[in-house]
Coordinates of C-alpha atoms and ligand atoms in Angstrom, one line a residue:
M1 CA -5.1 35.6 -62.2
K2 CA -5.2 37.2 -58.8
E3 CA -9.0 37.7 -59.2
I4 CA -9.5 34.1 -60.3
I5 CA -7.7 32.9 -57.2
E6 CA -9.8 35.1 -54.9
K7 CA -13.0 34.0 -56.6
L8 CA -12.1 30.4 -56.1
R9 CA -11.4 31.0 -52.5
Q10 CA -14.8 32.7 -52.0
S11 CA -16.6 29.9 -53.8
F12 CA -14.7 27.3 -51.6
I13 CA -15.8 29.2 -48.5
G14 CA -19.4 29.1 -49.6
D15 CA -19.3 25.4 -50.6
L16 CA -17.6 24.4 -47.3
A17 CA -20.3 26.2 -45.3
K18 CA -22.9 24.1 -47.1
A19 CA -21.1 20.8 -46.6
D20 CA -22.8 19.0 -43.7
S21 CA -21.5 15.5 -43.6
S22 CA -18.1 13.8 -43.9
A23 CA -19.1 12.5 -47.4
Q24 CA -19.9 16.0 -48.6
V25 CA -16.6 17.4 -47.3
N26 CA -14.8 14.6 -49.0
E27 CA -16.6 15.4 -52.3
L28 CA -15.5 19.0 -51.8
R29 CA -11.9 17.9 -51.3
I30 CA -11.9 16.0 -54.5
S31 CA -13.5 18.9 -56.5
Y32 CA -10.9 21.4 -55.3
L33 CA -7.8 19.3 -54.6
G34 CA -8.3 16.1 -56.6
K35 CA -6.5 15.4 -59.9
K36 CA -9.1 17.3 -61.8
G37 CA -9.9 19.7 -59.0
S38 CA -10.1 23.4 -59.5
V39 CA -7.1 24.3 -57.4
T40 CA -5.0 21.6 -59.2
D41 CA -6.3 23.1 -62.5
L42 CA -4.9 26.5 -61.5
L43 CA -1.6 25.0 -60.7
K44 CA -1.5 23.4 -64.2
Q45 CA -2.1 26.8 -65.8
L46 CA 1.1 28.1 -64.1
K47 CA 3.3 26.8 -66.9
D48 CA 1.6 29.3 -69.3
I49 CA 2.6 32.3 -67.3
K50 CA 5.8 33.9 -68.1
G51 CA 8.2 36.3 -66.4
S52 CA 8.1 37.9 -63.0
E53 CA 4.3 37.4 -62.6
K54 CA 4.8 33.6 -62.3
K55 CA 6.3 33.7 -58.8
T56 CA 3.6 35.8 -57.3
V57 CA 0.8 33.7 -58.9
A58 CA 2.5 30.5 -57.8
E59 CA 2.6 31.9 -54.2
G60 CA -1.1 32.8 -54.4
I61 CA -2.2 29.4 -55.7
N62 CA -0.1 27.6 -53.0
A63 CA -1.6 29.8 -50.3
L64 CA -5.0 28.9 -51.5
K65 CA -4.2 25.2 -51.6
S66 CA -2.9 25.3 -48.0
F67 CA -6.0 27.2 -47.0
V68 CA -8.3 24.7 -48.6
E69 CA -6.4 21.8 -47.1
S70 CA -6.5 23.1 -43.6
E71 CA -10.1 24.2 -43.7
I72 CA -11.1 20.7 -45.0
A73 CA -9.1 19.0 -42.2
A74 CA -10.8 21.2 -39.6
K75 CA -14.3 20.7 -40.9
T76 CA -13.7 16.9 -41.2
A77 CA -12.6 16.7 -37.5
L78 CA -15.7 18.8 -36.5
I79 CA -18.1 16.6 -38.4
A80 CA -16.4 13.4 -37.1
K81 CA -16.9 14.6 -33.5
R82 CA -20.5 15.5 -34.2
E83 CA -21.2 12.2 -35.8
E84 CA -19.6 10.3 -32.9
D85 CA -21.6 12.2 -30.4
A86 CA -24.8 11.5 -32.3
A87 CA -23.9 7.7 -32.4
I88 CA -23.4 7.7 -28.7
E89 CA -26.6 9.5 -28.1
A90 CA -28.4 7.0 -30.3
T91 CA -27.2 3.9 -28.4
E92 CA -28.6 2.8 -25.1
R93 CA -27.1 4.5 -22.1
Y94 CA -26.1 2.7 -18.8
D95 CA -25.9 4.4 -15.5
V96 CA -23.1 2.6 -13.9
T97 CA -23.9 4.1 -10.5
M98 CA -27.4 2.5 -10.4
P99 CA -27.8 -0.3 -7.8
S100 CA -28.2 -3.7 -9.4
A101 CA -31.7 -4.9 -9.7
E102 CA -30.4 -8.4 -8.9
R103 CA -28.6 -8.8 -5.7
L104 CA -26.8 -6.1 -3.8
G105 CA -23.3 -6.8 -2.5
S106 CA -22.5 -6.3 1.1
L107 CA -19.4 -6.1 3.4
H108 CA -17.9 -9.2 4.8
P109 CA -18.6 -9.7 8.6
V110 CA -14.8 -9.4 9.3
T111 CA -14.7 -6.1 7.4
I112 CA -17.7 -4.8 9.4
I113 CA -16.1 -5.6 12.7
Q114 CA -12.6 -4.5 11.6
R115 CA -14.0 -1.1 10.7
E116 CA -16.0 -0.8 13.9
V117 CA -12.9 -1.6 16.0
E118 CA -10.7 0.8 14.0
E119 CA -13.2 3.6 14.6
I120 CA -13.2 2.9 18.3
F121 CA -9.4 3.0 18.5
E122 CA -9.2 6.0 16.3
S123 CA -11.5 7.8 18.8
M124 CA -9.0 6.9 21.5
G125 CA -6.1 8.6 19.5
F126 CA -4.7 5.5 17.8
T127 CA -3.6 5.7 14.2
I128 CA -4.6 2.8 11.8
E129 CA -1.8 1.3 10.0
D130 CA -1.7 -1.1 7.0
Y131 CA 1.3 -3.4 6.4
S132 CA 2.3 -6.0 3.9
E133 CA 1.2 -9.6 4.2
I134 CA 4.6 -10.7 3.0
V135 CA 7.3 -10.0 5.6
T136 CA 10.9 -11.0 6.4
D137 CA 12.0 -13.5 9.0
Y138 CA 13.4 -10.6 10.9
Q139 CA 10.1 -8.8 11.1
C140 CA 8.0 -11.8 11.9
F141 CA 10.4 -13.4 14.5
E142 CA 13.9 -12.0 15.1
S143 CA 12.8 -8.4 15.9
L144 CA 10.2 -9.9 18.3
N145 CA 12.7 -11.6 20.4
I146 CA 12.2 -15.0 18.7
P147 CA 15.6 -16.0 17.5
K148 CA 16.1 -18.9 15.0
H149 CA 15.4 -22.3 16.6
H150 CA 13.4 -20.7 19.4
P151 CA 10.6 -23.2 20.3
A152 CA 8.0 -20.4 20.0
R153 CA 8.4 -20.7 16.2
D154 CA 6.9 -24.1 16.4
M155 CA 3.6 -22.6 17.5
Q156 CA 3.3 -20.8 14.2
D157 CA 3.7 -23.3 11.3
T158 CA 4.9 -20.8 8.6
Y159 CA 4.5 -20.6 4.9
Y160 CA 7.8 -19.6 3.4
I161 CA 8.2 -18.2 -0.1
E162 CA 11.0 -19.0 -2.4
N163 CA 12.9 -15.8 -1.8
G164 CA 13.2 -16.5 1.9
Q165 CA 10.4 -14.2 2.9
L166 CA 7.2 -15.5 4.5
L167 CA 3.5 -14.9 4.9
K168 CA 3.0 -13.2 8.2
T169 CA 1.8 -15.6 10.9
H170 CA 0.7 -12.8 13.2
T171 CA 0.2 -9.1 13.1
S172 CA 3.0 -8.6 15.6
A173 CA 5.2 -8.8 12.5
A174 CA 4.5 -5.2 11.7
Q175 CA 5.5 -3.9 15.2
N176 CA 9.1 -3.3 14.3
A177 CA 8.4 -1.3 11.1
I178 CA 5.7 0.8 12.8
M179 CA 8.0 1.6 15.7
R180 CA 10.7 2.6 13.3
K181 CA 8.3 4.7 11.2
Y182 CA 6.9 6.8 14.1
G183 CA 9.2 6.5 17.1
A184 CA 7.8 7.2 20.5
P185 CA 5.3 8.2 21.8
L186 CA 3.1 6.0 19.6
R187 CA -0.5 4.6 19.5
A188 CA -1.3 2.4 16.6
V189 CA -3.5 -0.5 15.6
F190 CA -2.8 -2.6 12.6
P191 CA -5.2 -5.2 11.3
S192 CA -4.2 -7.8 8.8
R193 CA -4.8 -11.2 7.3
C194 CA -2.5 -13.8 8.9
F195 CA -1.5 -17.3 7.6
R196 CA -0.5 -20.5 9.3
N197 CA -0.2 -24.0 7.9
E198 CA -3.0 -25.3 10.1
A199 CA -5.2 -28.4 9.6
T200 CA -8.6 -26.7 9.3
D201 CA -11.6 -27.6 11.4
A202 CA -14.5 -25.7 12.9
S203 CA -12.2 -23.5 15.0
H204 CA -8.9 -23.5 12.9
E205 CA -8.2 -21.8 9.6
N206 CA -5.0 -21.3 7.7
T207 CA -6.1 -17.8 6.9
F208 CA -7.5 -15.5 9.6
F209 CA -7.5 -12.0 10.8
Q210 CA -5.9 -10.3 13.8
M211 CA -5.7 -6.8 14.9
E212 CA -2.5 -5.8 16.7
G213 CA -2.2 -2.7 18.8
I214 CA 0.7 -1.0 20.5
M215 CA 0.8 2.0 22.8
I216 CA 4.2 3.4 23.8
D217 CA 4.8 6.4 26.0
E218 CA 6.3 7.5 29.3
N219 CA 4.8 5.6 32.3
I220 CA 2.7 3.1 30.4
S221 CA 1.6 0.3 32.7
I222 CA -0.7 -2.7 32.7
S223 CA -3.5 -0.5 34.0
N224 CA -3.5 1.4 30.7
L225 CA -3.7 -1.9 28.9
I226 CA -6.7 -3.0 30.9
Y227 CA -8.4 0.3 30.5
F228 CA -8.1 0.4 26.7
M229 CA -9.1 -3.2 26.2
K230 CA -12.1 -2.9 28.5
S231 CA -13.3 0.3 26.8
M232 CA -12.9 -1.2 23.3
L233 CA -14.7 -4.4 24.1
S234 CA -17.5 -2.7 25.9
E235 CA -18.0 -0.6 22.8
V236 CA -17.9 -3.5 20.4
F237 CA -20.4 -5.6 22.4
R238 CA -22.4 -2.5 23.4
K239 CA -22.4 -3.6 27.1
D240 CA -20.0 -3.5 30.0
I241 CA -17.6 -6.3 29.6
N242 CA -15.6 -7.7 32.5
V243 CA -12.1 -8.7 31.7
R244 CA -9.4 -10.7 33.5
L245 CA -5.8 -11.3 32.9
R246 CA -4.0 -14.6 33.3
P247 CA -0.3 -15.1 32.8
G248 CA 0.7 -16.1 29.3
F249 CA 4.0 -16.6 27.6
F250 CA 5.0 -14.7 24.4
P251 CA 8.7 -13.9 23.9
F252 CA 7.9 -10.3 22.8
V253 CA 6.1 -9.2 26.0
E254 CA 7.2 -9.3 29.6
P255 CA 5.0 -9.9 31.5
G256 CA 2.6 -11.5 29.0
F257 CA -1.1 -12.2 29.5
E258 CA -4.1 -13.9 28.2
L259 CA -7.0 -11.6 28.4
D260 CA -10.4 -13.2 29.0
I261 CA -13.8 -11.6 28.8
S262 CA -16.8 -12.7 30.8
C263 CA -18.8 -15.2 28.7
L264 CA -21.3 -13.4 26.5
I265 CA -23.7 -16.2 26.5
C266 CA -24.2 -16.9 30.2
G267 CA -22.9 -13.6 31.5
G268 CA -20.3 -15.4 33.6
D269 CA -22.4 -18.1 35.3
G270 CA -21.0 -20.9 33.3
C271 CA -22.3 -22.6 30.2
P272 CA -21.2 -25.1 27.5
T273 CA -19.7 -22.2 25.3
C274 CA -17.3 -21.2 28.1
K275 CA -16.9 -24.7 29.3
Q276 CA -18.6 -23.8 32.5
S277 CA -15.8 -21.4 33.4
G278 CA -17.7 -18.1 32.8
W279 CA -14.8 -16.7 30.8
L280 CA -13.8 -16.7 27.1
E281 CA -10.2 -16.3 25.9
L282 CA -10.0 -13.4 23.5
C283 CA -6.8 -11.4 23.4
P284 CA -3.2 -12.1 24.3
C285 CA -1.3 -9.1 25.4
G286 CA 1.5 -7.7 27.6
M287 CA 4.1 -5.1 28.3
I288 CA 6.4 -4.9 25.3
H289 CA 9.8 -6.6 25.9
P290 CA 12.7 -4.2 26.1
N291 CA 14.5 -6.1 23.4
V292 CA 11.6 -5.5 21.1
L293 CA 11.6 -1.8 21.9
T294 CA 15.3 -1.6 21.3
A295 CA 15.0 -3.4 18.0
G296 CA 12.4 -0.7 17.0
G297 CA 14.8 2.1 17.9
I298 CA 12.9 3.1 21.1
D299 CA 14.7 4.4 24.2
T300 CA 13.9 1.9 26.9
E301 CA 15.1 4.2 29.7
K302 CA 12.4 6.6 28.8
Y303 CA 9.6 4.6 27.4
T304 CA 7.5 1.6 28.1
G305 CA 4.5 0.2 26.2
F306 CA 1.8 -2.4 25.9
A307 CA 0.9 -4.6 22.9
F308 CA -2.1 -6.8 22.2
G309 CA -3.0 -9.2 19.4
L310 CA -6.8 -9.2 19.1
G311 CA -8.1 -12.3 17.3
L312 CA -10.4 -10.4 14.9
T313 CA -11.8 -13.5 13.4
R314 CA -12.5 -14.9 16.8
L315 CA -14.2 -11.6 17.8
V316 CA -16.4 -11.8 14.7
M317 CA -17.4 -15.4 15.6
M318 CA -18.3 -14.3 19.1
K319 CA -20.2 -11.3 18.1
Y320 CA -22.3 -13.1 15.4
G321 CA -22.4 -16.5 17.1
I322 CA -20.7 -18.2 14.2
K323 CA -19.9 -21.8 15.1
D324 CA -17.6 -22.8 12.2
I325 CA -14.7 -20.5 11.3
R326 CA -14.5 -22.0 7.7
M327 CA -17.8 -20.3 6.9
L328 CA -16.0 -16.9 6.9
N329 CA -13.7 -17.9 4.0
S330 CA -16.3 -19.9 2.2
G331 CA -17.3 -17.2 -0.2
S332 CA -20.9 -18.3 0.2
L333 CA -23.1 -15.3 -0.1
D334 CA -26.1 -17.3 1.3
A335 CA -24.2 -17.9 4.5
L336 CA -22.4 -14.6 4.8
S337 CA -25.2 -12.2 3.9
Q338 CA -27.1 -13.2 7.1
F339 CA -24.7 -11.0 9.0
T340 CA -24.3 -8.1 6.6
S341 CA -27.6 -6.4 6.3
K342 CA -26.1 -3.0 7.2
Ligands
DAH401 N1 1.2 -12.5 18.0 C1 0.7 -13.5 19.0 C2 0.1 -14.6 18.2 O1 -0.5 -14.5 17.2 C3 -0.4 -12.8 19.8 C4 0.1 -11.7 20.7 C5 0.4 -12.1 22.0 C6 0.2 -10.4 20.3 C7 0.9 -11.1 22.9 C8 0.7 -9.4 21.2 C9 1.0 -9.8 22.5 O2 0.8 -8.2 20.8 O3 1.4 -8.9 23.4 O4 0.2 -15.7 18.7

């Protein structure tokens, strides 16, 4: 009996080597393990064997059965993989990294300018921060020295959401969190989309971009503010830009300013764009109010700082000469792609 089992094993090994498709392996399975299969047949013969030999023979046949089962399973898996590979090979292949033959996408003008300004500030040692568009009342107002019922809130008609949080009306809303995250000294810029319930027209949108910046250290003064703004704007416009400061009121800075740049169209001589003044309003800014520093956990005995809220959307419009702000959110590729050839 031992020889019969061994012979069957050898013939199975030979047959398996020849089986080359899943159908053939299946036939093999039936011919060895099926109801009338040769291994099954051997098992049936067991009943005729008597005495002590029966146990050894039974073990031998069962070992053969397990061997056949596991070899068939392995070969089935191998063939399935090979057949799958062949099927993939036979179908048409797509290179998902190939540029489209149709129309190439491009960056939005705001993205282009945002990245450019980020790079400039990065080269001046500023970190670039990202922050949520949904913030708390505390972050957007209270921590910025704008208590409840302060009239400054009326300037920013706010979208509240049901849980009491709100869509940030200005990037200043991230100041507190960023001060708390890093402490002083600190140089950071943080761009974001902002939202206000505005009636839209050529120069007003309910969704627009700002880029806030803060610099906090020992002995920071207005001269530092002017220096950084001038350097940044000269880089963005690739020419020397004159700036001037006018007083401006914002509860979170003291003193506060409106920063104007010399008109890009007429160079400061006066034209319709600058309403004959020679200046364009671009960026409110100021020295951070001690209450705001304290709320951010900064020691006001030791540190001072400046902050600015660059109107990124406004900057984009100036840089590209865009007359209607609504175009930027229009999603119209025809309109937007004029500016995005790079
Ligand atoms: N957050 C103000 C606004 O959107 C702009 C602003 C003014 C930001 C003065 C500043 C600042 O950082 O110093 O109306």
